[in-house]
Short mmCIF file of C-alpha atoms in Angstrom, two decimals:
data_model
loop_
_atom_site.label_atom_id
_atom_site.label_comp_id
_atom_site.label_asym_id
_atom_site.label_seq_id
_atom_site.Cartn_x
_atom_site.Cartn_y
_atom_site.Cartn_z
CA MET A 1 -1.77 6.61 44.04
CA LEU A 2 -4.39 7.62 41.76
CA PRO A 3 -2.95 8.28 38.08
CA ASP A 4 -3.67 11.86 36.64
CA TYR A 5 -5.58 11.06 33.28
CA LYS A 6 -6.04 15.14 32.85
CA SER A 7 -2.03 15.73 32.99
CA ASP A 8 -1.38 11.97 31.40
CA LYS A 9 -3.56 14.42 28.31
CA GLU A 10 -1.21 16.69 28.78
CA ARG A 11 1.71 14.62 27.58
CA CYS A 12 -0.80 12.56 24.44
CA ILE A 13 -0.89 15.69 23.78
CA PHE A 14 2.96 17.25 22.99
CA PHE A 15 4.00 13.97 21.70
CA LEU A 16 1.73 14.15 18.42
CA LYS A 17 2.40 17.94 18.75
CA THR A 18 5.63 17.34 18.39
CA TYR A 19 7.33 13.78 18.07
CA SER A 20 9.73 14.26 14.73
CA CYS A 21 10.94 11.46 12.61
CA GLY A 22 14.69 12.75 12.97
CA ALA A 23 16.59 15.28 13.69
CA GLU A 24 17.88 15.81 9.55
CA SER A 25 13.59 15.99 8.46
CA GLY A 26 11.61 16.96 11.54
CA ARG A 27 9.09 15.25 9.56
CA ARG A 28 6.38 15.71 12.44
CA LYS A 29 4.70 13.12 12.31
CA TYR A 30 1.48 12.22 14.17
CA GLU A 31 0.55 15.13 12.97
CA ASP A 32 0.89 14.98 9.19
CA MET A 33 -1.44 11.34 10.41
CA LEU A 34 -3.76 13.98 12.03
CA VAL A 35 -3.71 16.43 8.40
CA ASP A 36 -4.91 13.09 7.29
CA ILE A 37 -7.96 12.10 9.15
CA SER A 38 -9.10 15.40 8.84
CA ASN A 39 -8.67 14.78 4.98
CA ARG A 40 -11.23 11.97 4.79
CA LYS A 41 -7.84 10.55 4.05
CA ARG A 42 -7.42 7.62 6.48
CA GLU A 43 -9.05 6.26 9.04
CA SER A 44 -6.52 4.59 11.90
CA LEU A 45 -4.24 6.89 14.08
CA GLU A 46 -1.65 4.40 14.34
CA ILE A 47 0.84 4.81 17.72
CA ASP A 48 4.19 3.39 17.36
CA LEU A 49 4.95 2.41 21.04
CA ALA A 50 8.86 2.36 19.96
CA ASP A 51 7.65 6.69 19.24
CA LEU A 52 7.14 6.61 22.71
CA GLU A 53 9.79 4.86 24.03
CA GLU A 54 12.41 7.42 22.08
CA PHE A 55 10.87 10.54 22.87
CA CYS A 56 9.61 10.06 26.71
CA LEU A 57 13.68 8.95 26.90
CA THR A 58 14.75 13.21 26.25
CA ILE A 59 12.10 14.37 28.45
CA GLU A 60 12.35 14.80 32.08
CA GLY A 61 9.27 12.51 34.23
CA TYR A 62 7.72 11.34 31.10
CA GLU A 63 11.21 7.98 31.79
CA ASN A 64 7.48 5.52 32.84
CA PHE A 65 4.83 6.80 30.91
CA PRO A 66 5.12 4.11 28.06
CA GLU A 67 4.62 1.60 29.94
CA ILE A 68 1.85 3.37 32.56
CA VAL A 69 0.53 3.55 28.54
CA GLN A 70 0.96 -0.29 27.93
CA SER A 71 -0.17 -2.02 31.02
CA ASN A 72 -3.97 0.35 31.09
CA ALA A 73 -3.73 0.84 27.14
CA ARG A 74 -7.52 0.78 26.82
CA ARG A 75 -8.64 3.56 29.32
CA TYR A 76 -4.98 4.88 27.35
CA ALA A 77 -6.23 4.47 23.97
CA SER A 78 -8.84 6.68 24.76
CA ILE A 79 -6.85 9.41 25.82
CA PHE A 80 -4.84 9.86 23.05
CA ALA A 81 -8.30 10.19 20.93
CA GLU A 82 -9.80 13.14 23.14
CA ALA A 83 -5.87 14.88 22.96
CA ALA A 84 -6.68 14.14 19.09
CA ASP A 85 -9.87 15.84 18.74
CA ASP A 86 -7.79 18.98 20.45
CA ILE A 87 -5.36 19.08 18.24
CA MET A 88 -7.59 17.90 15.22
CA PRO A 89 -7.02 20.52 12.91
CA ARG A 90 -9.58 21.73 10.16
CA ARG A 91 -10.47 20.55 7.06
CA ILE A 92 -8.44 21.17 3.93
CA PHE A 93 -11.89 20.49 1.88
CA GLY A 94 -10.17 20.70 -1.95
CA ILE A 95 -12.39 22.03 -5.69
CA SER A 96 -14.48 18.15 -5.76
CA ASP A 97 -14.01 17.41 -1.77
CA GLU A 98 -18.26 17.29 -0.42
CA ASP A 99 -20.08 16.32 2.71
CA ASP A 100 -20.99 12.63 3.36
CA SER A 101 -23.06 11.64 4.50
CA PHE A 102 -21.49 11.38 8.11
CA ASP A 103 -20.71 15.65 7.60
CA VAL A 104 -24.69 15.19 6.59
CA LEU A 105 -25.76 13.48 9.45
CA MET A 106 -23.54 15.20 12.67
CA ARG A 107 -25.43 18.92 11.10
CA GLN A 108 -28.88 17.13 11.52
CA ARG A 109 -27.68 16.00 15.39
CA ASP A 110 -26.57 19.62 15.67
CA GLN A 111 -29.74 21.06 14.03
CA ILE A 112 -32.01 18.90 16.39
CA GLY A 113 -29.29 19.76 19.88
CA VAL A 114 -29.45 23.46 19.62
CA GLU A 115 -33.71 22.97 18.50
CA ILE A 116 -34.94 20.52 21.03
CA ASN A 117 -35.29 21.39 25.56
CA GLU A 118 -35.78 24.70 25.53
CA ASN A 119 -37.63 24.26 28.76
CA ILE A 120 -34.10 22.78 30.71
CA ASN A 121 -31.04 23.51 28.99
CA VAL A 122 -30.46 19.70 28.28
CA SER A 123 -29.66 18.48 24.40
CA PRO A 124 -29.09 14.91 23.40
CA GLU A 125 -25.58 15.84 22.26
CA LEU A 126 -23.42 12.73 21.11
CA PRO A 127 -20.58 11.73 22.87
CA ASP A 128 -17.59 12.83 21.14
CA VAL A 129 -16.79 8.77 20.19
CA LEU A 130 -20.23 8.77 17.52
CA ARG A 131 -18.15 11.70 16.64
CA ARG A 132 -14.80 10.76 15.83
CA ARG A 133 -13.91 9.69 12.59
CA PHE A 134 -10.92 7.56 13.06
CA ARG A 135 -9.48 4.79 16.21
CA VAL A 136 -6.57 4.66 17.59
CA TYR A 137 -3.93 1.65 17.76
CA PHE A 138 -0.51 0.69 19.65
CA LYS A 139 1.89 -0.66 17.72
CA PRO A 140 4.19 -2.44 20.29
CA GLY A 141 7.48 -1.84 20.82
CA THR A 142 10.63 -2.96 21.07
CA LYS A 143 10.35 -3.47 25.04
CA ILE A 144 7.54 -6.15 24.68
CA ALA A 145 8.11 -9.15 24.88
CA VAL A 146 6.30 -12.14 22.62
CA ARG A 147 4.20 -14.91 24.80
CA THR A 148 2.85 -17.48 24.21
CA VAL A 149 -1.35 -18.01 24.38
CA ARG A 150 -1.13 -20.21 28.17
CA SER A 151 1.25 -17.54 29.17
CA ILE A 152 -1.51 -15.13 29.12
CA ARG A 153 -3.40 -14.82 32.74
CA ALA A 154 -6.93 -12.99 34.40
CA ALA A 155 -3.52 -10.55 35.95
CA ASP A 156 -2.50 -8.95 32.01
CA ILE A 157 -6.53 -7.86 31.25
CA GLY A 158 -6.22 -4.63 29.99
CA HIS A 159 -2.86 -5.17 29.46
CA LEU A 160 -1.19 -4.59 25.86
CA VAL A 161 0.71 -7.98 25.24
CA THR A 162 2.34 -9.74 22.09
CA PHE A 163 1.58 -12.94 21.14
CA THR A 164 1.92 -15.85 18.98
CA GLY A 165 -0.13 -18.85 17.88
CA VAL A 166 -1.88 -21.28 15.69
CA CYS A 167 -5.38 -20.12 14.50
CA THR A 168 -7.15 -23.49 14.34
CA ARG A 169 -10.73 -22.43 15.36
CA VAL A 170 -13.18 -19.12 14.22
CA GLY A 171 -16.02 -18.49 16.52
CA ASP A 172 -19.04 -16.00 16.55
CA VAL A 173 -17.67 -12.03 17.27
CA LYS A 174 -19.49 -10.96 20.34
CA PRO A 175 -20.77 -6.84 19.71
CA LEU A 176 -19.35 -5.14 22.23
CA LEU A 177 -21.36 -1.67 23.13
CA GLU A 178 -19.62 1.00 23.50
CA VAL A 179 -22.50 4.18 23.35
CA ALA A 180 -26.10 2.92 24.44
CA CYS A 181 -28.93 5.02 22.23
CA LEU A 182 -31.91 5.55 24.70
CA THR A 183 -35.40 6.83 23.91
CA CYS A 184 -38.34 8.01 26.18
CA ASP A 185 -41.08 6.75 25.41
CA CYS A 186 -43.12 9.44 26.74
CA CYS A 187 -41.30 12.33 25.01
CA GLY A 188 -38.91 10.64 22.07
CA PHE A 189 -36.10 12.41 23.72
CA GLU A 190 -32.70 10.43 22.82
CA ILE A 191 -29.99 9.93 24.99
CA TYR A 192 -27.13 8.82 24.72
CA GLN A 193 -25.22 7.21 27.73
CA GLU A 194 -21.13 5.53 26.92
CA VAL A 195 -20.33 2.62 28.91
CA ILE A 196 -17.18 2.17 30.41
CA GLY A 197 -16.30 -1.21 31.74
CA ASP A 198 -17.90 -4.38 31.73
CA ASN A 199 -20.60 -3.15 33.97
CA PHE A 200 -23.53 -1.49 32.41
CA ASN A 201 -26.17 0.72 34.26
CA PRO A 202 -28.92 2.16 31.84
CA ILE A 203 -30.41 5.64 33.57
CA ASN A 204 -33.75 4.94 34.86
CA ARG A 205 -35.63 9.30 34.79
CA CYS A 206 -35.90 11.41 31.06
CA PRO A 207 -33.01 14.55 32.24
CA SER A 208 -35.47 16.33 29.19
CA GLY A 209 -37.76 19.42 29.85
CA ALA A 210 -40.80 17.55 29.24
CA CYS A 211 -40.47 15.10 31.44
CA SER A 212 -38.56 16.81 34.32
CA LEU A 213 -42.39 18.57 34.72
CA ARG A 214 -44.38 15.42 35.66
CA ALA A 215 -44.09 13.16 38.50
CA PRO A 216 -43.83 10.03 37.01
CA THR A 217 -40.69 8.95 35.89
CA GLY A 218 -39.97 9.36 32.03
#
């Protein structure tokens, strides 16, 4: 059966909004994290899978959700990020708070998106991954066994695994392309293309209004 990512996103939102640390304290752990992210006090959203396991045991129909997340960790990291975007609280400005360079850049990009491309309703909108000021990380739960490096196989690709080992050599870090920014040689239009997976095929036709009126490919 194909996964229902839309329903899973609703589960992520429900977890982030309602999970509390103990009945006595009533502290909403992940809501507090989102407030700190919104107020520029932290840059990571750390999902403890032990919390997710505890939470899902009390909700009917959620029992297998932690295992599903662990079996496709990269995809569900992006789903949790999208869920956090949907419920992110507004930033609370203090007396000394000012916009940083990131805020200024986002505002300029939004203005460009409104002014450009009057002929056809296409604008160089920034993907959500470039607008986020946080990353989602998973903390292994109690049910994840600690493995050796040799026991990890190709079937574990995409899964969340925990292993022990000794680092004997460090090589160069290879960059991972998440968003490609393409510029049209004819009109200068910018296109942002998200890269999902290992394969990437750049678009070969400019979607701007100026190039759409021309016969040749932009």
